[in-house]
Coordinates of C-alpha atoms in Angstrom, one line a residue:
Chain A
M1 CA -3.4 -29.6 -1.5
R2 CA -0.7 -26.8 -0.8
C3 CA -0.1 -23.8 -3.6
V4 CA 2.4 -21.6 -2.9
L5 CA 2.7 -17.9 -4.3
V6 CA 6.9 -16.9 -5.1
G7 CA 7.8 -13.8 -7.2
R8 CA 10.4 -10.7 -6.6
P9 CA 9.4 -7.3 -4.5
N10 CA 6.4 -5.1 -5.6
C11 CA 5.5 -8.0 -8.1
G12 CA 2.0 -8.0 -6.6
K13 CA 1.9 -10.8 -5.1
S14 CA 0.7 -10.2 -1.8
T15 CA -2.3 -8.1 -3.9
L16 CA -3.4 -11.7 -5.8
F17 CA -3.1 -12.9 -2.1
N18 CA -5.5 -10.5 -0.6
Q19 CA -7.7 -10.9 -3.5
V20 CA -8.7 -14.3 -2.6
A21 CA -7.9 -14.0 1.1
G22 CA -9.5 -11.0 2.4
Y23 CA -8.7 -9.4 5.4
K24 CA -6.1 -12.5 6.6
A25 CA -3.3 -11.5 5.4
E26 CA -1.1 -7.7 4.8
T27 CA 0.4 -6.4 1.8
G28 CA 2.4 -3.5 0.8
N29 CA 4.4 -2.1 -1.8
F30 CA 7.9 -2.1 -0.6
H31 CA 10.7 -4.4 -1.2
G32 CA 10.3 -6.9 1.5
T33 CA 7.4 -5.8 3.1
T34 CA 5.9 -9.3 3.4
V35 CA 9.2 -11.2 5.2
T36 CA 7.3 -13.8 7.2
F37 CA 5.5 -15.9 4.9
T38 CA 1.1 -15.6 5.4
A39 CA -1.2 -19.0 4.8
S40 CA -5.1 -18.6 4.4
K41 CA -7.4 -21.7 2.8
V42 CA -9.1 -20.5 -0.6
R43 CA -12.2 -22.6 -2.4
V44 CA -11.5 -23.5 -5.8
M45 CA -14.0 -25.0 -7.6
G46 CA -14.5 -27.6 -5.0
T47 CA -11.3 -27.9 -3.8
V48 CA -9.7 -26.5 -0.8
L49 CA -6.2 -24.9 -1.5
D50 CA -3.9 -23.8 1.0
L51 CA -2.4 -21.0 -0.3
V52 CA 0.4 -19.6 0.6
D53 CA 2.2 -16.3 0.0
L54 CA 6.3 -16.7 0.5
P55 CA 8.5 -13.3 0.9
G56 CA 9.2 -11.4 -1.8
A57 CA 12.7 -12.9 -3.4
Y58 CA 15.0 -11.4 -5.9
T59 CA 16.2 -15.2 -6.0
L60 CA 16.1 -18.1 -4.8
S61 CA 20.0 -18.5 -4.2
G62 CA 19.9 -15.1 -2.2
A63 CA 21.2 -14.4 0.9
S64 CA 18.7 -11.6 2.2
P65 CA 17.3 -13.4 5.5
A66 CA 13.4 -13.0 3.1
E67 CA 14.8 -14.9 0.4
R68 CA 16.5 -18.0 2.8
E69 CA 13.3 -18.0 4.2
A70 CA 11.2 -18.8 0.5
Q71 CA 14.3 -21.1 -0.7
R72 CA 14.0 -23.1 2.7
Y73 CA 10.4 -22.9 2.7
L74 CA 10.1 -24.5 -1.0
D75 CA 13.1 -27.0 0.3
E76 CA 11.7 -28.4 3.3
E77 CA 7.8 -28.1 2.8
P78 CA 5.7 -30.5 1.0
V79 CA 4.1 -27.8 -2.2
D80 CA 1.5 -29.0 -4.6
V81 CA 1.9 -26.2 -7.0
I82 CA 4.1 -23.8 -7.4
V83 CA 2.6 -20.1 -9.0
G84 CA 5.2 -17.9 -9.8
V85 CA 4.4 -14.3 -9.9
L86 CA 6.0 -12.0 -13.0
D87 CA 5.6 -8.5 -13.1
A88 CA 4.8 -8.3 -16.9
S89 CA 5.8 -4.8 -17.0
H90 CA 9.4 -5.6 -16.1
L91 CA 9.5 -9.3 -17.7
A92 CA 13.2 -10.3 -18.4
Q93 CA 14.0 -9.4 -14.8
S94 CA 10.6 -11.6 -13.3
L95 CA 11.9 -15.0 -15.7
E96 CA 15.2 -15.1 -13.6
L97 CA 13.5 -16.0 -10.8
G98 CA 10.8 -17.6 -13.0
L99 CA 13.5 -19.7 -14.4
E100 CA 14.5 -20.8 -11.2
L101 CA 11.6 -22.2 -10.3
L102 CA 11.5 -23.9 -13.4
Q103 CA 14.2 -26.0 -12.5
L104 CA 12.6 -27.1 -8.9
D105 CA 11.2 -30.4 -9.7
K106 CA 7.5 -29.6 -8.8
P107 CA 4.5 -28.4 -10.4
V108 CA 4.8 -24.6 -11.8
I109 CA 2.4 -22.0 -13.1
L110 CA 3.7 -19.0 -14.3
A111 CA 1.3 -15.4 -13.7
L112 CA 2.0 -12.4 -15.8
N113 CA 0.9 -9.9 -13.3
M114 CA 0.2 -6.5 -14.3
L115 CA -0.9 -6.3 -17.6
D116 CA -2.7 -3.3 -17.2
E117 CA 0.8 -1.5 -16.1
S118 CA 2.6 -3.1 -19.2
A119 CA 0.1 -1.9 -21.5
R120 CA 0.5 1.7 -20.1
L121 CA 3.9 1.3 -21.0
G122 CA 3.2 -0.1 -24.5
L123 CA 4.5 -3.5 -24.3
H124 CA 2.9 -6.4 -26.2
I125 CA 3.5 -9.7 -24.3
D126 CA 3.1 -12.8 -26.1
G127 CA 2.2 -15.1 -23.7
T128 CA 1.3 -18.2 -25.4
G129 CA 4.4 -18.3 -27.1
L130 CA 5.8 -18.0 -23.6
S131 CA 4.0 -20.7 -22.9
E132 CA 5.1 -22.6 -25.4
R133 CA 8.4 -22.2 -25.1
L134 CA 9.3 -22.5 -21.2
G135 CA 7.1 -25.7 -21.1
V136 CA 4.6 -24.6 -18.4
P137 CA 0.8 -23.0 -18.4
V138 CA 1.6 -18.9 -18.5
L139 CA -1.6 -17.0 -17.2
P140 CA -2.4 -13.1 -17.8
L141 CA -3.5 -11.6 -14.8
V142 CA -4.3 -7.9 -13.2
A143 CA -4.4 -8.9 -9.4
S144 CA -5.0 -5.3 -8.1
K145 CA -8.5 -5.5 -10.3
G146 CA -9.2 -8.8 -9.6
R147 CA -9.0 -9.6 -13.1
G148 CA -7.4 -13.1 -14.2
V149 CA -7.9 -14.8 -10.3
R150 CA -10.0 -17.1 -10.9
N151 CA -8.4 -19.1 -13.9
L152 CA -4.8 -18.2 -12.3
F153 CA -6.1 -20.8 -9.5
V154 CA -8.1 -23.2 -12.0
A155 CA -5.0 -24.1 -13.9
A156 CA -2.6 -24.3 -10.5
L157 CA -5.6 -26.4 -9.4
D158 CA -5.1 -28.5 -12.7
A159 CA -1.4 -28.1 -12.4
A160 CA -1.0 -30.3 -9.2
Q161 CA -3.9 -32.9 -9.9
K162 CA -1.9 -33.5 -13.4
G163 CA 1.6 -33.2 -11.8
Q164 CA 4.2 -32.1 -14.7
A165 CA 7.4 -33.6 -16.3
A166 CA 9.9 -30.8 -14.8
N167 CA 12.7 -32.3 -17.6
H168 CA 11.2 -30.7 -20.7
R169 CA 10.7 -27.5 -19.1
Y170 CA 13.0 -24.6 -21.1
G171 CA 16.8 -23.6 -19.4
R172 CA 17.4 -26.8 -17.4
E173 CA 20.7 -26.1 -17.4
L174 CA 21.1 -22.1 -16.9
C175 CA 22.7 -22.5 -13.1
T176 CA 24.3 -19.1 -12.4
P177 CA 22.2 -15.8 -12.3
Q178 CA 24.6 -14.5 -15.0
A179 CA 23.5 -16.9 -17.2
R180 CA 19.8 -16.4 -16.0
H181 CA 19.7 -13.0 -16.3
T182 CA 20.7 -13.4 -20.4
A183 CA 18.3 -15.9 -20.7
G184 CA 15.7 -13.8 -19.5
A185 CA 16.2 -10.6 -21.5
E186 CA 16.6 -13.0 -24.5
L187 CA 13.1 -14.5 -23.7
A188 CA 11.9 -11.3 -23.3
A189 CA 13.3 -9.5 -26.7
A190 CA 11.6 -12.6 -28.3
F191 CA 8.1 -12.7 -26.8
V192 CA 7.6 -8.8 -25.9
R193 CA 7.0 -5.6 -28.8
Q194 CA 7.6 -2.2 -27.8
G195 CA 4.5 -0.8 -29.1
E196 CA 3.9 3.2 -28.4
R197 CA 4.3 4.3 -24.5
H198 CA 1.6 6.6 -23.0
L199 CA 3.2 8.8 -21.1
T200 CA 1.0 9.9 -18.0
W201 CA 1.3 12.1 -14.6
R202 CA 2.8 8.9 -12.9
D203 CA 5.8 9.5 -15.1
R204 CA 6.2 13.0 -14.2
L205 CA 6.0 12.8 -10.7
D206 CA 9.0 12.2 -9.5
D207 CA 10.6 15.1 -11.3
A208 CA 8.5 17.3 -8.2
L209 CA 8.6 14.3 -5.4
L210 CA 12.5 13.6 -5.4
H211 CA 13.2 16.8 -6.6
P212 CA 16.2 17.9 -4.7
V213 CA 14.0 21.2 -2.9
W214 CA 10.6 20.0 -3.4
G215 CA 10.9 16.8 -2.7
Y216 CA 11.5 17.8 0.9
A217 CA 8.9 20.2 1.0
V218 CA 6.1 18.0 -0.1
L219 CA 7.5 15.4 2.3
L220 CA 7.3 17.6 5.0
L221 CA 4.2 18.4 4.1
I222 CA 2.6 15.1 3.4
L223 CA 3.8 14.1 6.6
Y224 CA 2.1 17.6 8.1
V225 CA -1.3 16.4 6.2
F226 CA -1.0 12.6 7.3
F227 CA -0.7 13.5 11.4
Q228 CA -3.1 16.7 11.5
T229 CA -5.9 14.1 9.4
V230 CA -5.2 11.8 12.1
Y231 CA -5.4 14.2 15.1
G232 CA -8.0 16.1 13.8
L233 CA -10.0 12.6 13.0
G234 CA -9.0 11.2 16.6
S235 CA -9.8 14.6 18.6
T236 CA -13.1 15.0 17.1
L237 CA -13.8 11.2 18.2
E238 CA -12.4 11.2 21.2
A239 CA -13.9 13.8 23.4
P240 CA -17.7 12.8 23.1
L241 CA -16.5 8.9 23.1
L242 CA -14.9 9.5 26.6
D243 CA -17.6 11.4 28.0
F244 CA -20.3 8.7 26.7
F245 CA -18.4 6.0 28.3
S246 CA -17.6 8.2 31.6
R247 CA -21.5 8.4 31.8
L248 CA -22.1 4.6 30.7
T249 CA -19.1 3.7 33.5
D250 CA -21.2 5.6 36.4
T251 CA -24.3 3.7 34.7
F252 CA -22.6 0.6 35.4
A253 CA -21.1 1.1 38.4
A254 CA -24.2 2.5 40.5
P255 CA -26.2 0.2 41.1
F256 CA -22.8 -1.1 43.4
G257 CA -22.9 1.2 45.5
V258 CA -19.7 3.5 46.4
D259 CA -16.0 2.3 46.8
T260 CA -17.7 -1.5 47.3
F261 CA -15.5 -4.6 45.6
W262 CA -17.4 -4.6 43.2
S263 CA -18.1 -0.9 41.8
Q264 CA -14.0 -0.9 41.2
L265 CA -13.9 -3.6 39.4
V266 CA -16.8 -2.5 37.1
I267 CA -14.9 0.9 37.0
G268 CA -11.4 -0.4 36.1
V269 CA -12.8 -2.6 33.4
M270 CA -14.8 0.1 32.0
Q271 CA -11.2 2.3 32.0
G272 CA -10.1 -0.5 29.7
V273 CA -12.7 -0.6 27.5
T274 CA -13.1 2.7 27.0
G275 CA -8.4 3.5 26.9
G276 CA -9.4 0.8 23.8
V277 CA -12.4 2.6 22.1
A278 CA -11.8 5.9 23.2
I279 CA -8.4 6.6 23.3
V280 CA -6.4 4.6 20.8
L281 CA -8.6 3.0 18.4
P282 CA -9.4 6.9 17.3
Y283 CA -6.2 7.8 16.4
L284 CA -4.8 4.0 15.4
L285 CA -7.3 3.7 12.7
P286 CA -6.9 7.3 10.3
F287 CA -3.1 6.8 11.2
L288 CA -3.2 2.5 9.5
L289 CA -5.4 3.9 6.5
G290 CA -3.4 6.9 5.5
L291 CA 0.2 4.7 6.1
G292 CA -1.4 1.5 4.1
L293 CA -2.0 4.7 1.5
L294 CA 1.8 5.8 1.2
E295 CA 2.9 2.0 1.0
D296 CA 0.2 1.4 -1.5
I297 CA 1.3 4.3 -3.7
G298 CA 4.9 3.1 -3.8
Y299 CA 5.9 6.3 -1.4
L300 CA 7.7 4.8 0.9
P301 CA 10.9 3.8 -1.1
R302 CA 11.5 7.2 -2.4
V303 CA 11.0 8.6 1.3
A304 CA 14.1 6.1 1.8
F305 CA 15.8 7.6 -1.2
L306 CA 15.0 10.9 -0.1
M307 CA 16.3 10.7 3.4
D308 CA 19.4 8.3 3.0
A309 CA 21.6 11.2 3.6
L310 CA 20.1 11.7 7.2
M311 CA 19.8 8.6 7.9
H312 CA 23.5 8.3 7.3
R313 CA 24.4 10.9 10.1
I314 CA 22.5 8.7 12.7
G315 CA 24.5 5.6 11.5
L316 CA 21.6 4.2 9.0
H317 CA 20.8 4.1 5.9
G318 CA 17.6 5.0 3.4
K319 CA 16.3 1.9 4.1
A320 CA 16.4 2.4 7.7
I321 CA 13.7 4.9 7.4
V322 CA 10.8 2.3 6.8
P323 CA 11.0 0.9 11.0
F324 CA 11.0 4.6 11.9
I325 CA 7.9 5.4 10.1
L326 CA 5.8 2.5 10.6
G327 CA 6.8 3.0 14.5
Y328 CA 4.8 5.9 14.6
G329 CA 2.0 3.6 13.9
C330 CA 3.4 0.2 16.2
N331 CA 6.6 -0.6 17.5
V332 CA 5.9 -4.6 16.8
P333 CA 5.5 -3.8 13.0
A334 CA 8.7 -1.5 13.2
V335 CA 10.9 -4.3 14.7
M336 CA 9.6 -6.4 12.1
S337 CA 10.5 -4.3 9.2
T338 CA 14.6 -3.9 10.5
R339 CA 13.9 -8.1 8.9
T340 CA 14.4 -6.4 5.4
L341 CA 18.1 -5.0 6.6
E342 CA 21.0 -7.3 5.2
E343 CA 23.5 -5.8 8.4
D344 CA 22.9 -7.6 11.8
R345 CA 24.5 -4.3 13.1
D346 CA 21.7 -1.9 11.1
R347 CA 18.9 -4.4 12.2
F348 CA 20.1 -3.9 15.9
M349 CA 20.3 -0.3 15.5
A350 CA 17.5 0.5 13.8
A351 CA 15.4 -1.8 15.9
A352 CA 17.0 0.5 18.9
L353 CA 16.2 3.5 17.5
A354 CA 12.5 2.2 16.1
T355 CA 11.9 1.9 19.7
L356 CA 12.0 5.1 20.8
V357 CA 9.7 5.8 18.3
P358 CA 6.3 7.2 19.8
C359 CA 3.7 4.5 18.6
A360 CA 0.4 5.5 18.1
A361 CA -0.3 4.2 22.6
R362 CA 2.1 6.6 22.8
L363 CA 0.7 8.9 20.7
A364 CA -2.3 8.8 22.8
V365 CA -0.4 9.5 25.6
V366 CA 1.2 12.7 24.3
F367 CA -2.0 14.1 23.1
G368 CA -3.9 12.9 26.0
L369 CA -1.8 14.4 28.3
V370 CA 0.6 17.3 26.7
A371 CA -1.6 18.8 23.8
F372 CA -4.7 18.4 25.9
Y373 CA -3.3 20.2 28.7
L374 CA -0.5 22.3 27.3
G375 CA -1.7 22.7 23.7
P376 CA -0.3 21.1 20.2
V377 CA 3.1 23.6 20.1
A378 CA 3.7 21.8 23.4
A379 CA 3.5 18.0 21.7
L380 CA 4.9 19.0 18.9
G381 CA 7.8 20.2 20.9
L382 CA 8.0 16.4 22.7
Y383 CA 8.2 15.3 19.2
A384 CA 11.0 17.3 17.9
F385 CA 12.4 16.5 21.1
N386 CA 12.2 12.7 20.7
L387 CA 13.7 13.1 17.0
F388 CA 16.9 14.6 19.1
V389 CA 17.6 12.3 21.2
I390 CA 17.0 9.4 18.7
A391 CA 19.3 11.1 16.5
L392 CA 21.9 11.6 19.7
T393 CA 21.5 7.8 20.8
G394 CA 22.3 6.6 16.8
R395 CA 24.9 9.0 16.8
L396 CA 26.3 7.3 20.1
L397 CA 25.5 3.7 19.2
T398 CA 27.6 4.5 15.9
R399 CA 30.6 5.2 17.7
L400 CA 30.4 1.9 19.8
M401 CA 29.1 -0.1 16.3
P402 CA 30.7 1.6 13.2
E403 CA 29.1 1.4 10.0
D404 CA 30.9 -1.0 7.6
T405 CA 28.7 -1.5 4.5
P406 CA 28.6 0.5 1.8
G407 CA 25.6 2.1 1.5
L408 CA 21.8 1.9 0.2
I409 CA 20.6 -0.6 -2.7
L410 CA 16.7 -0.2 -3.0
E411 CA 14.6 -0.9 -6.0
I412 CA 12.3 1.9 -6.2
P413 CA 9.0 0.8 -7.9
P414 CA 6.7 2.7 -10.1
Y415 CA 4.0 4.3 -8.2
R416 CA 0.6 2.5 -8.1
V417 CA -2.8 3.6 -7.7
P418 CA -3.9 2.1 -4.4
T419 CA -7.5 -0.2 -4.2
A420 CA -9.7 0.7 -1.3
R421 CA -9.9 -3.3 -0.5
N422 CA -5.8 -3.9 -0.2
V423 CA -5.7 -0.2 2.2
F424 CA -8.8 -1.5 4.3
N425 CA -7.6 -5.0 4.5
K426 CA -4.0 -3.9 5.7
A427 CA -5.5 -2.0 7.9
W428 CA -8.1 -3.9 9.2
F429 CA -5.7 -7.1 9.9
R430 CA -3.4 -4.4 12.1
V431 CA -6.3 -3.2 13.9
R432 CA -7.2 -6.6 14.8
E433 CA -4.0 -6.9 16.3
F434 CA -4.4 -4.6 18.5
V435 CA -8.1 -5.6 19.2
V436 CA -7.7 -9.2 20.0
E437 CA -4.1 -9.3 21.7
A438 CA -3.2 -5.8 23.5
W439 CA -6.9 -4.9 23.9
P440 CA -7.8 -7.7 26.4
A441 CA -4.4 -7.2 28.4
L442 CA -5.6 -3.7 29.0
I443 CA -8.9 -3.9 30.2
V444 CA -7.7 -6.9 32.4
G445 CA -4.7 -4.7 33.5
S446 CA -6.8 -1.9 34.0
A447 CA -9.3 -4.4 36.2
V448 CA -6.3 -5.4 38.0
L449 CA -5.3 -2.1 39.1
A450 CA -8.6 -1.2 40.3
L451 CA -8.6 -4.2 42.6
L452 CA -4.6 -3.5 43.6
N453 CA -6.1 0.0 44.3
F454 CA -9.0 -1.6 46.6
I455 CA -6.6 -3.5 49.0
H456 CA -4.5 -0.9 48.8
A457 CA -1.4 -2.8 46.9
A458 CA -1.4 0.2 44.7
Q459 CA 1.1 1.8 47.8
Y460 CA 3.7 -1.1 47.6
I461 CA 4.3 -0.5 43.8
D462 CA 4.9 3.6 44.3
L463 CA 7.3 3.0 46.9
A464 CA 9.4 0.1 45.1
V465 CA 9.0 2.6 41.9
R466 CA 9.8 5.6 44.3
P467 CA 13.2 6.6 43.7
L468 CA 12.7 6.6 40.2
T469 CA 9.6 8.7 40.5
W470 CA 11.6 11.0 43.1
I471 CA 14.4 11.8 40.7
L472 CA 11.9 13.2 38.4
G473 CA 10.2 15.2 40.5
L474 CA 6.7 13.3 39.8
P475 CA 4.2 11.9 42.4
A476 CA 4.4 8.5 43.8
E477 CA 1.5 7.5 42.8
V478 CA 2.7 7.8 39.1
G479 CA 4.5 4.9 39.8
V480 CA 2.0 2.1 39.2
P481 CA 1.1 3.3 35.8
L482 CA 4.7 3.3 34.6
I483 CA 5.1 0.3 35.7
F484 CA 1.9 -1.2 34.1
G485 CA 3.0 1.0 31.0
I486 CA 5.3 -1.4 30.5
L487 CA 1.6 -4.1 29.7
R488 CA 0.5 -1.7 27.1
K489 CA 1.9 1.7 26.8
E490 CA -1.4 3.9 26.6
L491 CA -1.9 2.2 30.3
S492 CA 0.5 4.6 31.2
L493 CA -2.8 7.5 30.5
V494 CA -5.7 5.5 31.0
M495 CA -4.4 4.5 34.6
L496 CA -3.0 8.1 35.5
G497 CA -6.6 8.5 35.8
Q498 CA -7.1 5.6 38.1
A499 CA -4.3 6.3 40.6
L500 CA -4.3 10.4 40.6
G501 CA -8.6 9.8 41.5
T502 CA -9.4 12.1 38.6
M503 CA -9.5 12.5 35.0
D504 CA -8.6 15.9 35.1
F505 CA -4.8 15.7 35.1
G506 CA -4.1 19.4 35.0
S507 CA -5.5 19.8 38.3
V508 CA -3.2 17.7 40.1
L509 CA 0.4 17.9 37.8
S510 CA 2.6 20.7 37.0
T511 CA 3.3 21.7 34.0
V512 CA 6.9 20.3 34.4
Q513 CA 5.4 17.4 35.9
L514 CA 3.3 16.6 32.6
F515 CA 5.8 17.3 30.6
T516 CA 8.7 15.1 32.4
Y517 CA 6.2 11.9 32.9
S518 CA 5.6 11.9 29.1
V519 CA 8.7 12.5 28.0
F520 CA 9.5 9.4 30.2
V521 CA 6.8 7.3 29.4
V522 CA 7.7 7.7 24.9
F523 CA 10.6 6.3 25.7
Y524 CA 11.3 4.0 28.7
I525 CA 11.4 -0.2 27.9
P526 CA 9.1 -1.1 24.8
C527 CA 5.8 -2.5 25.4
L528 CA 5.3 -6.1 26.0
A529 CA 4.5 -6.8 22.4
T530 CA 7.3 -5.2 21.3
L531 CA 9.8 -7.0 23.6
M532 CA 8.2 -10.0 22.9
V533 CA 9.0 -9.4 19.0
L534 CA 12.6 -7.7 19.7
R535 CA 13.5 -11.1 21.3
R536 CA 12.0 -13.0 18.4
E537 CA 14.0 -10.6 16.1
L538 CA 17.1 -10.1 18.0
G539 CA 17.5 -12.8 20.6
N540 CA 17.1 -12.4 24.2
K541 CA 20.5 -10.5 24.3
G542 CA 19.5 -7.9 22.2
M543 CA 16.5 -7.9 23.8
L544 CA 17.6 -6.8 27.1
W545 CA 20.3 -4.5 25.9
I546 CA 17.7 -2.2 24.1
S547 CA 15.6 -2.6 27.3
G548 CA 18.6 -1.1 29.5
L549 CA 19.4 0.7 26.8
T550 CA 15.8 3.3 26.9
V551 CA 15.6 3.4 30.2
V552 CA 19.0 4.8 30.1
V553 CA 17.5 6.9 27.6
A554 CA 14.0 7.8 29.4
L555 CA 16.0 8.4 32.8
A556 CA 18.0 10.8 30.6
A557 CA 15.3 12.6 28.5
A558 CA 13.5 13.2 30.9
L559 CA 15.9 14.7 34.0
V560 CA 16.9 17.1 31.3
S561 CA 13.2 18.3 30.4
R562 CA 12.5 18.3 34.0
L563 CA 16.1 20.6 34.7
V564 CA 15.4 22.8 32.0
L565 CA 11.9 23.3 32.3
G566 CA 12.2 23.7 35.7
L567 CA 14.2 26.9 34.7
V568 CA 11.7 28.1 31.7
V569 CA 8.4 27.9 33.6
Chain B
M1 CA 35.1 5.8 -14.9
R2 CA 33.0 5.4 -11.7
L3 CA 29.3 5.2 -11.9
L4 CA 29.5 8.6 -9.4
E5 CA 31.4 10.1 -11.7
V6 CA 28.7 9.6 -14.8
E7 CA 26.7 12.6 -15.9
Q8 CA 23.2 12.8 -15.0
D9 CA 21.3 11.2 -18.4
T10 CA 24.4 9.6 -19.9
W11 CA 23.9 5.3 -20.6
V12 CA 26.8 3.9 -19.4
Q13 CA 27.9 -0.2 -19.4
V14 CA 28.7 -1.7 -16.2
I15 CA 32.0 -3.2 -16.6
G16 CA 33.4 -4.5 -13.1
V17 CA 32.3 -4.2 -9.4
D18 CA 35.1 -3.4 -6.5
G19 CA 34.6 -4.3 -3.3
G20 CA 34.9 -8.0 -3.0
R21 CA 31.9 -10.9 -4.2
G22 CA 29.8 -9.8 -1.1
L23 CA 28.7 -6.2 -2.7
Q24 CA 28.9 -7.9 -6.3
D25 CA 26.7 -10.7 -5.2
K26 CA 24.2 -8.5 -3.5
L27 CA 23.6 -6.2 -6.8
I28 CA 22.5 -9.5 -8.6
Q29 CA 19.8 -9.8 -5.6
Y30 CA 18.7 -6.6 -6.9
G31 CA 19.2 -7.7 -10.9
F32 CA 22.4 -5.4 -11.2
F33 CA 24.4 -7.0 -13.4
I34 CA 28.0 -6.6 -14.8
G35 CA 26.9 -5.8 -18.8
D36 CA 23.9 -4.1 -18.0
R37 CA 23.3 -0.2 -19.5
V38 CA 22.6 2.1 -17.2
R39 CA 22.1 5.6 -16.9
V40 CA 22.0 7.9 -13.8
L41 CA 18.6 9.9 -13.2
R42 CA 18.9 11.8 -10.5
R43 CA 20.8 12.4 -7.5
A44 CA 19.8 13.2 -3.9
P45 CA 21.0 16.4 -2.0
L46 CA 23.4 16.4 1.0
G47 CA 25.5 13.4 -0.7
G48 CA 22.2 10.9 -0.8
P49 CA 22.2 8.3 -2.9
L50 CA 21.5 8.3 -6.9
L51 CA 18.5 7.4 -8.5
I52 CA 19.6 5.0 -11.2
E53 CA 17.6 3.6 -14.3
V54 CA 18.8 -0.1 -15.3
D55 CA 16.8 -3.0 -17.4
G56 CA 14.1 -0.2 -17.5
R57 CA 14.0 -0.4 -13.6
E58 CA 14.5 2.4 -11.1
M59 CA 16.9 1.5 -8.3
A60 CA 18.5 3.6 -5.7
L61 CA 22.3 3.3 -4.9
G62 CA 24.2 5.0 -2.4
R63 CA 27.2 7.0 -3.2
G64 CA 29.7 4.3 -1.4
V65 CA 28.6 1.9 -3.8
A66 CA 28.1 4.0 -6.7
E67 CA 32.1 4.5 -6.1
K68 CA 32.4 1.1 -6.5
I69 CA 31.1 0.8 -9.8
K70 CA 33.2 0.4 -12.7
V71 CA 31.5 2.4 -15.8
E72 CA 32.5 2.3 -19.4
A73 CA 31.4 4.7 -22.0
L74 CA 29.0 3.5 -25.0
P75 CA 30.1 3.9 -28.4

């Protein structure tokens, strides 16, 4: 039996999904975050339901990719019952989509979600009256607190088993968006009574957070605290973990003697394991928790509002700030999130620029090389340089592909109190992607390199990449970590130890070399996973163009830093 | 009058959208209809977008968009 959740963006649909599906899906407060649908099996009164969470849609006849996806799914897939999730605090608008659902020839029930929010706004909603008028069940729900979830699914099951005659429903004749808009407003006027509104801190928050001066100060402060916390937590955990794993590696490798096939293999595998646990996870985990928090509070759309003017300077509008911020965590979700942009050109631009944003894996490289050996100021400098290069690339790309859209249109949802469950689920979901997909590649790659080293094949790879490393003034040995970095970016750090024969990079690489190497790693070809997503989102051509672009940008940026730093240091 | 020119916190009514069906359809997708009452809540600095209230919800509109929206003062 298949049950489908449909609702406008920010209606709490994904929160509902997460309540019952646990860690298997992700949710967010930004418009259209759930662009692909997610599914999970849920047990209700002894029956197993296939629960599907469709992307947030303002209408079923919309043109955005997410809306087309929702529409296509409802048209083509077998669906036993549709649960329309309505935002009780904005009933008139939610009903527009609700009325569209009533016209489908399938069982429908409606959930009045966020009743806590509407009560805060002083709204009294007559759910029974609304249900009688519409001719379908209307259930109360506070998904964020799990209230009404059970009853909702019991009602959904009931509707699916009984079937519903669609022709008795209200509003069958409303076929234009304008007609549904009017009908939604009439229904809301009939069944919603406005009582006294309780003003809270949330209503005043935007006075500060969107203030022309303080808004930016707060934004900088939030980002500063955010990255400071991530760095603080990460580096606190990194050193003892590295220490622990290096001793563990020695213990495991000792029985196999020195420089034997098996000892090299054990060291290689352990270096991959160490890279994941000690170098990536300590930064990735706090980053994802923090990002999930900002997402669920509803701060990200505000960032889009604040940054719109600036983003126009690099040829994009404010909505494209989300791929950028996500990009600092991982380029994969960043490229995926470009799907919320309506224009092809904007999607290409945002994806191209977002892949230049240093992700958590590259953060590990920057922190492991630049911050550790040259100090945090140098790392900050690299980040500033990175922003500058992205802006420059954006301007150049805009020359080639001029902006032709009128500009930003974006819903700014009310602030919400995030729930720990949602934030943790989302972080876990993203970490799981790393652990399941990337980490094994890391371990295998690390082992393969160790073996290549053992049979002395590494020198041939180094030789092939030599023209590049020579131009950049780097030792030939870094060729292998650079090639393997395409597999996973953190390999460029982990395998550097293997390639150079020491984990104390400061003793073999000069300041200029460390910085130049890091700059190149930050910009050149995105990792394998990102390449795959680029191909899915933009096609082969888009993927190849962006890969080529990143190599050119990386080479130029690394050369500039080599030459400039060579003069200064 | 254009939405871009409206003073902060003044309620106006949307009477039309320039720029063809494309923009109008897009606005409708976001729940912004001709005939709706809207007001400008704030403006982002440096040519940034407008924050407007429509139907009890808040939306950000770029200046280019607000420029194309025709409004009239409410009596």
